[in-house]
Amino acid sequence: MSRRSCLKALGAAGCTVLSVGAGKAHAARNFSGWPDRFGMLVDLTECVGCRGCEAACNRANGLPAPEVPFDEKSVFEEKRRPTASAFTVVNRYSPKDGPRGPVYRKVQCNHCNEPGCASACPVRAYTKTPEGAVLYDKELCFGCRYCMVACPFYAPAYDYGSALDPRIEKCTFCHERVKAGGIPACAEACPVEAVRFGRRKDLITLARERIRKHPGRYVDRVFGEHEVGGTGWLYLSGVPFEQVDFPTDLPDKPLVEQTKGFLSAVPLVLVLWPAVLGLCYSAKRYKEEER
């Protein structure tokens, strides 16, 4: 471990200790939400599984090329989750109900209105922006990975290749592009407009209108409208959501509402202890390398 890394670890642990008190207030604080925030609407009945969104995401974020090329369909033989080198993935399903043929589902961070990751983070490395993105600051993170546990969608991915430089990787909602007046790369690349970008409230209206006009095509539910307080990403489906691996047992209230009491106790029990262990480990490694 370099001197810089050691100092970083010591500093992170110190911040964690100092955040014990602040963590309680953070866990109990609700995000009021941003009424004019953006969102995305994914229509599973329109997705053709081309993986163009995956390729566009990798290009926009400077991610490496995947081991399996984007035009290779064998990738659908297993269910994938976002990783540090793939912020979004598309999975294929053959549900028992609904129309014949496969159903494709795009998976990424859903950018919750009141994100559990932000509430669980003891050093406030997450921020819910007015535009709707939930952003992560790697400079504040010390690698506890509580955000990964707190996320009901298992979206944050840990970059295990940078063990000495703790880092979570996930979809950024192309925040910089959106702030500059653009749209997320995945929505821009979709050839069939299965992924739509817009104001969240407008997308909900659009989704409800599609269900009203085509009741035989869609399940009467907009996933993400209410789940865990609502998410930035919304979904329409022609088959029951549980058949394409959506967690359908989530409460409507934000998860932080369910866990306020627990989170208030977390810093003392779980945050401080691993921080102290990390501090001891880093100090020991640094001392050994200095000899």
CSV table of C-alpha atoms in Angstrom, one decimal:
chain,number,residue,atom,x,y,z
A,1,MET,CA,0.0,0.0,0.0
A,2,SER,CA,1.3,3.4,-0.9
A,3,ARG,CA,1.6,6.2,1.6
A,4,ARG,CA,-1.1,8.0,-0.3
A,5,SER,CA,-3.5,5.0,-0.1
A,6,CYS,CA,-2.6,4.6,3.6
A,7,LEU,CA,-3.4,8.2,4.3
A,8,LYS,CA,-6.6,7.9,2.3
A,9,ALA,CA,-7.7,4.9,4.4
A,10,LEU,CA,-6.9,6.7,7.6
A,11,GLY,CA,-8.7,9.7,6.5
A,12,ALA,CA,-11.8,7.7,5.4
A,13,ALA,CA,-11.9,5.9,8.7
A,14,GLY,CA,-11.6,9.2,10.5
A,15,CYS,CA,-14.5,10.6,8.5
A,16,THR,CA,-16.5,7.6,9.4
A,17,VAL,CA,-15.9,8.1,13.1
A,18,LEU,CA,-16.9,11.7,12.8
A,19,SER,CA,-20.0,10.8,10.8
A,20,VAL,CA,-21.4,8.6,13.6
A,21,GLY,CA,-23.6,11.5,14.8
A,22,ALA,CA,-24.3,12.8,11.4
A,23,GLY,CA,-25.2,9.4,10.2
A,24,LYS,CA,-28.1,9.3,12.5
A,25,ALA,CA,-29.6,12.5,11.1
A,26,HIS,CA,-28.9,11.5,7.5
A,27,ALA,CA,-30.6,8.1,8.0
A,28,ALA,CA,-33.7,9.9,9.4
A,29,ARG,CA,-33.8,12.6,6.7
A,30,ASN,CA,-36.3,12.2,3.9
A,31,PHE,CA,-35.6,13.4,0.4
A,32,SER,CA,-38.5,15.7,-0.5
A,33,GLY,CA,-38.0,14.9,-4.2
A,34,TRP,CA,-37.8,17.2,-7.2
A,35,PRO,CA,-41.2,17.8,-8.8
A,36,ASP,CA,-39.8,18.5,-12.3
A,37,ARG,CA,-37.2,15.8,-12.4
A,38,PHE,CA,-36.5,13.6,-15.4
A,39,GLY,CA,-37.2,9.9,-15.8
A,40,MET,CA,-37.1,7.1,-18.3
A,41,LEU,CA,-39.9,4.9,-19.5
A,42,VAL,CA,-39.0,1.4,-20.6
A,43,ASP,CA,-41.7,-0.5,-22.6
A,44,LEU,CA,-40.8,-4.2,-22.4
A,45,THR,CA,-43.4,-4.9,-25.2
A,46,GLU,CA,-41.3,-2.9,-27.6
A,47,CYS,CA,-37.7,-4.0,-26.7
A,48,VAL,CA,-36.2,-6.3,-29.3
A,49,GLY,CA,-33.1,-7.2,-27.3
A,50,CYS,CA,-30.6,-5.7,-29.7
A,51,ARG,CA,-28.4,-4.5,-26.8
A,52,GLY,CA,-27.8,-1.2,-28.6
A,53,CYS,CA,-28.4,0.5,-25.2
A,54,GLU,CA,-25.6,-1.5,-23.7
A,55,ALA,CA,-23.2,-0.5,-26.4
A,56,ALA,CA,-24.2,3.1,-26.2
A,57,CYS,CA,-23.8,3.1,-22.4
A,58,ASN,CA,-20.3,1.7,-22.6
A,59,ARG,CA,-19.3,4.2,-25.2
A,60,ALA,CA,-20.7,7.2,-23.3
A,61,ASN,CA,-19.0,6.1,-20.1
A,62,GLY,CA,-15.7,5.0,-21.5
A,63,LEU,CA,-16.2,1.4,-20.4
A,64,PRO,CA,-14.2,-1.5,-21.9
A,65,ALA,CA,-15.6,-3.7,-24.6
A,66,PRO,CA,-17.5,-6.7,-23.1
A,67,GLU,CA,-16.1,-10.3,-23.3
A,68,VAL,CA,-19.1,-11.3,-25.3
A,69,PRO,CA,-19.7,-8.9,-28.2
A,70,PHE,CA,-22.8,-6.8,-28.2
A,71,ASP,CA,-24.2,-8.6,-31.3
A,72,GLU,CA,-23.7,-12.1,-29.7
A,73,LYS,CA,-27.1,-13.5,-28.6
A,74,SER,CA,-25.6,-16.3,-26.4
A,75,VAL,CA,-25.2,-13.7,-23.7
A,76,PHE,CA,-28.9,-14.2,-23.0
A,77,GLU,CA,-28.4,-17.8,-21.8
A,78,GLU,CA,-27.7,-16.4,-18.3
A,79,LYS,CA,-29.3,-13.7,-16.2
A,80,ARG,CA,-26.9,-10.8,-15.8
A,81,ARG,CA,-26.6,-7.9,-13.4
A,82,PRO,CA,-24.9,-4.5,-13.9
A,83,THR,CA,-21.2,-4.6,-13.1
A,84,ALA,CA,-18.3,-2.2,-12.8
A,85,SER,CA,-17.7,-2.5,-16.6
A,86,ALA,CA,-21.4,-2.7,-17.7
A,87,PHE,CA,-23.7,-0.1,-16.1
A,88,THR,CA,-26.7,-1.6,-17.9
A,89,VAL,CA,-27.5,-5.1,-19.2
A,90,VAL,CA,-30.4,-6.6,-21.1
A,91,ASN,CA,-31.8,-10.0,-20.0
A,92,ARG,CA,-34.1,-12.3,-22.0
A,93,TYR,CA,-37.1,-14.1,-20.5
A,94,SER,CA,-39.7,-16.6,-21.8
A,95,PRO,CA,-42.6,-16.0,-19.4
A,96,LYS,CA,-45.5,-18.4,-19.3
A,97,ASP,CA,-48.1,-15.7,-19.6
A,98,GLY,CA,-48.5,-13.0,-22.3
A,99,PRO,CA,-47.6,-13.0,-26.0
A,100,ARG,CA,-45.5,-15.6,-27.6
A,101,GLY,CA,-41.8,-14.9,-28.0
A,102,PRO,CA,-39.2,-13.7,-25.6
A,103,VAL,CA,-39.4,-10.6,-23.4
A,104,TYR,CA,-36.3,-8.5,-22.9
A,105,ARG,CA,-35.7,-6.4,-19.8
A,106,LYS,CA,-33.1,-3.7,-19.4
A,107,VAL,CA,-31.5,-3.5,-16.0
A,108,GLN,CA,-29.6,-0.6,-14.4
A,109,CYS,CA,-29.8,1.8,-11.4
A,110,ASN,CA,-33.4,2.9,-11.1
A,111,HIS,CA,-32.6,6.3,-9.5
A,112,CYS,CA,-35.1,6.1,-6.7
A,113,ASN,CA,-36.9,9.3,-5.6
A,114,GLU,CA,-35.7,8.6,-2.1
A,115,PRO,CA,-32.7,6.3,-2.6
A,116,GLY,CA,-32.0,3.7,0.0
A,117,CYS,CA,-28.3,3.8,-1.1
A,118,ALA,CA,-28.0,7.5,-0.1
A,119,SER,CA,-29.7,6.9,3.2
A,120,ALA,CA,-27.5,3.9,4.1
A,121,CYS,CA,-24.2,5.7,3.1
A,122,PRO,CA,-22.5,6.8,6.3
A,123,VAL,CA,-20.3,9.3,4.5
A,124,ARG,CA,-23.0,10.8,2.2
A,125,ALA,CA,-21.3,9.7,-1.0
A,126,TYR,CA,-24.6,9.7,-2.8
A,127,THR,CA,-26.6,12.7,-4.0
A,128,LYS,CA,-30.1,12.9,-5.5
A,129,THR,CA,-29.8,15.6,-8.1
A,130,PRO,CA,-32.7,18.0,-9.2
A,131,GLU,CA,-32.5,16.4,-12.6
A,132,GLY,CA,-33.3,13.0,-11.1
A,133,ALA,CA,-30.0,11.2,-11.2
A,134,VAL,CA,-28.6,9.6,-8.0
A,135,LEU,CA,-24.9,10.3,-8.2
A,136,TYR,CA,-22.0,8.7,-6.4
A,137,ASP,CA,-18.8,10.4,-5.2
A,138,LYS,CA,-15.9,8.0,-5.2
A,139,GLU,CA,-13.7,10.5,-3.3
A,140,LEU,CA,-15.9,10.2,-0.2
A,141,CYS,CA,-16.5,6.4,-0.4
A,142,PHE,CA,-14.4,4.2,1.9
A,143,GLY,CA,-15.8,1.0,0.6
A,144,CYS,CA,-18.2,-0.2,3.2
A,145,ARG,CA,-20.7,-1.3,0.5
A,146,TYR,CA,-23.8,-0.7,2.6
A,147,CYS,CA,-25.3,1.0,-0.5
A,148,MET,CA,-25.2,-2.4,-2.2
A,149,VAL,CA,-27.1,-4.0,0.6
A,150,ALA,CA,-29.6,-1.2,0.9
A,151,CYS,CA,-30.5,-1.1,-2.8
A,152,PRO,CA,-33.7,-3.1,-3.4
A,153,PHE,CA,-32.7,-3.5,-7.1
A,154,TYR,CA,-29.1,-4.7,-6.5
A,155,ALA,CA,-27.9,-2.0,-8.8
A,156,PRO,CA,-24.6,-0.6,-7.4
A,157,ALA,CA,-21.6,-2.7,-8.5
A,158,TYR,CA,-18.3,-2.8,-6.7
A,159,ASP,CA,-15.1,-2.5,-8.7
A,160,TYR,CA,-13.2,-5.4,-7.1
A,161,GLY,CA,-10.3,-4.6,-9.4
A,162,SER,CA,-9.4,-1.5,-7.5
A,163,ALA,CA,-9.1,-3.0,-4.0
A,164,LEU,CA,-6.9,-0.1,-2.7
A,165,ASP,CA,-9.1,2.5,-4.3
A,166,PRO,CA,-12.7,1.7,-3.2
A,167,ARG,CA,-15.2,2.5,-5.9
A,168,ILE,CA,-18.8,1.8,-6.6
A,169,GLU,CA,-19.9,1.8,-10.2
A,170,LYS,CA,-23.4,2.3,-11.5
A,171,CYS,CA,-25.6,4.1,-14.1
A,172,THR,CA,-25.2,7.9,-13.8
A,173,PHE,CA,-28.4,8.6,-15.8
A,174,CYS,CA,-25.9,10.4,-18.2
A,175,HIS,CA,-26.2,13.3,-15.8
A,176,GLU,CA,-23.8,15.5,-17.6
A,177,ARG,CA,-25.5,15.0,-20.9
A,178,VAL,CA,-28.9,15.7,-19.4
A,179,LYS,CA,-27.6,18.9,-17.7
A,180,ALA,CA,-26.3,20.0,-21.0
A,181,GLY,CA,-29.7,19.5,-22.6
A,182,GLY,CA,-29.1,16.1,-24.1
A,183,ILE,CA,-30.7,12.7,-23.4
A,184,PRO,CA,-29.2,9.6,-21.9
A,185,ALA,CA,-27.1,7.5,-24.4
A,186,CYS,CA,-29.2,4.4,-24.0
A,187,ALA,CA,-32.5,6.2,-24.9
A,188,GLU,CA,-30.8,8.0,-27.8
A,189,ALA,CA,-29.5,4.7,-29.2
A,190,CYS,CA,-32.7,2.6,-28.9
A,191,PRO,CA,-33.8,1.9,-32.5
A,192,VAL,CA,-37.5,1.2,-31.5
A,193,GLU,CA,-37.9,3.8,-28.8
A,194,ALA,CA,-38.5,1.2,-26.2
A,195,VAL,CA,-36.6,3.5,-23.8
A,196,ARG,CA,-38.0,7.0,-23.6
A,197,PHE,CA,-36.6,10.0,-21.7
A,198,GLY,CA,-38.6,12.9,-20.4
A,199,ARG,CA,-40.1,14.5,-17.3
A,200,ARG,CA,-41.1,11.8,-14.9
A,201,LYS,CA,-44.6,13.1,-14.5
A,202,ASP,CA,-45.1,13.2,-18.3
A,203,LEU,CA,-43.8,9.7,-18.7
A,204,ILE,CA,-46.3,8.4,-16.1
A,205,THR,CA,-49.1,10.1,-18.0
A,206,LEU,CA,-47.8,8.5,-21.2
A,207,ALA,CA,-47.6,5.1,-19.6
A,208,ARG,CA,-51.2,5.3,-18.2
A,209,GLU,CA,-52.4,6.4,-21.6
A,210,ARG,CA,-50.8,3.4,-23.3
A,211,ILE,CA,-52.4,1.0,-20.8
A,212,ARG,CA,-55.8,2.7,-21.3
A,213,LYS,CA,-55.7,2.5,-25.0
A,214,HIS,CA,-54.2,-1.1,-25.1
A,215,PRO,CA,-55.5,-3.0,-22.1
A,216,GLY,CA,-54.9,-6.3,-23.7
A,217,ARG,CA,-51.3,-5.5,-24.4
A,218,TYR,CA,-50.2,-4.3,-21.0
A,219,VAL,CA,-50.4,-5.3,-17.4
A,220,ASP,CA,-52.3,-2.6,-15.5
A,221,ARG,CA,-49.3,-1.4,-13.6
A,222,VAL,CA,-46.5,1.1,-14.1
A,223,PHE,CA,-43.6,-0.4,-12.2
A,224,GLY,CA,-41.6,2.3,-10.4
A,225,GLU,CA,-44.5,4.7,-10.1
A,226,HIS,CA,-45.0,3.9,-6.4
A,227,GLU,CA,-42.5,1.2,-5.4
A,228,VAL,CA,-40.2,2.3,-2.6
A,229,GLY,CA,-41.5,5.9,-2.9
A,230,GLY,CA,-41.2,5.9,-6.7
A,231,THR,CA,-38.2,5.5,-9.1
A,232,GLY,CA,-36.8,7.6,-11.9
A,233,TRP,CA,-37.0,4.5,-14.2
A,234,LEU,CA,-40.5,3.4,-15.0
A,235,TYR,CA,-41.6,0.2,-16.8
A,236,LEU,CA,-44.5,-1.1,-18.8
A,237,SER,CA,-44.9,-4.8,-19.4
A,238,GLY,CA,-47.2,-7.2,-21.2
A,239,VAL,CA,-46.5,-10.0,-18.7
A,240,PRO,CA,-46.7,-10.0,-14.9
A,241,PHE,CA,-43.6,-8.2,-13.6
A,242,GLU,CA,-42.6,-11.1,-11.3
A,243,GLN,CA,-42.2,-13.3,-14.4
A,244,VAL,CA,-39.4,-11.0,-15.6
A,245,ASP,CA,-37.7,-10.8,-12.2
A,246,PHE,CA,-39.0,-7.5,-11.0
A,247,PRO,CA,-39.2,-7.4,-7.2
A,248,THR,CA,-43.0,-7.1,-6.8
A,249,ASP,CA,-43.2,-7.2,-3.0
A,250,LEU,CA,-41.7,-3.8,-2.4
A,251,PRO,CA,-43.6,-1.4,-0.2
A,252,ASP,CA,-44.8,1.9,-1.6
A,253,LYS,CA,-43.1,3.9,1.2
A,254,PRO,CA,-39.4,4.6,0.8
A,255,LEU,CA,-37.2,2.0,2.4
A,256,VAL,CA,-35.7,4.5,4.7
A,257,GLU,CA,-39.2,4.9,6.2
A,258,GLN,CA,-39.1,1.3,7.1
A,259,THR,CA,-35.6,1.3,8.6
A,260,LYS,CA,-35.2,4.6,10.4
A,261,GLY,CA,-34.8,3.0,13.7
A,262,PHE,CA,-32.4,0.5,12.5
A,263,LEU,CA,-30.3,2.9,10.5
A,264,SER,CA,-30.0,5.2,13.5
A,265,ALA,CA,-28.2,2.3,15.3
A,266,VAL,CA,-26.2,1.2,12.3
A,267,PRO,CA,-23.3,3.6,12.6
A,268,LEU,CA,-22.3,2.5,16.1
A,269,VAL,CA,-22.7,-1.2,15.4
A,270,LEU,CA,-21.7,-1.8,11.9
A,271,VAL,CA,-20.0,1.3,10.5
A,272,LEU,CA,-17.6,2.2,13.3
A,273,TRP,CA,-16.4,-1.4,13.8
A,274,PRO,CA,-15.3,-2.2,10.2
A,275,ALA,CA,-13.8,1.3,10.0
A,276,VAL,CA,-11.7,0.6,13.0
A,277,LEU,CA,-10.6,-2.8,11.6
A,278,GLY,CA,-9.8,-1.2,8.3
A,279,LEU,CA,-7.8,1.5,10.1
A,280,CYS,CA,-5.8,-1.2,12.0
A,281,TYR,CA,-5.2,-3.2,8.8
A,282,SER,CA,-4.1,-0.2,6.8
A,283,ALA,CA,-1.8,1.0,9.5
A,284,LYS,CA,-0.3,-2.5,9.9
A,285,ARG,CA,0.3,-2.9,6.2
A,286,TYR,CA,1.8,0.6,5.9
A,287,LYS,CA,4.1,-0.1,8.9
A,288,GLU,CA,5.3,-3.3,7.3
A,289,GLU,CA,6.0,-1.7,4.0
A,290,GLU,CA,7.9,1.1,5.6
A,291,ARG,CA,10.4,-1.3,7.2
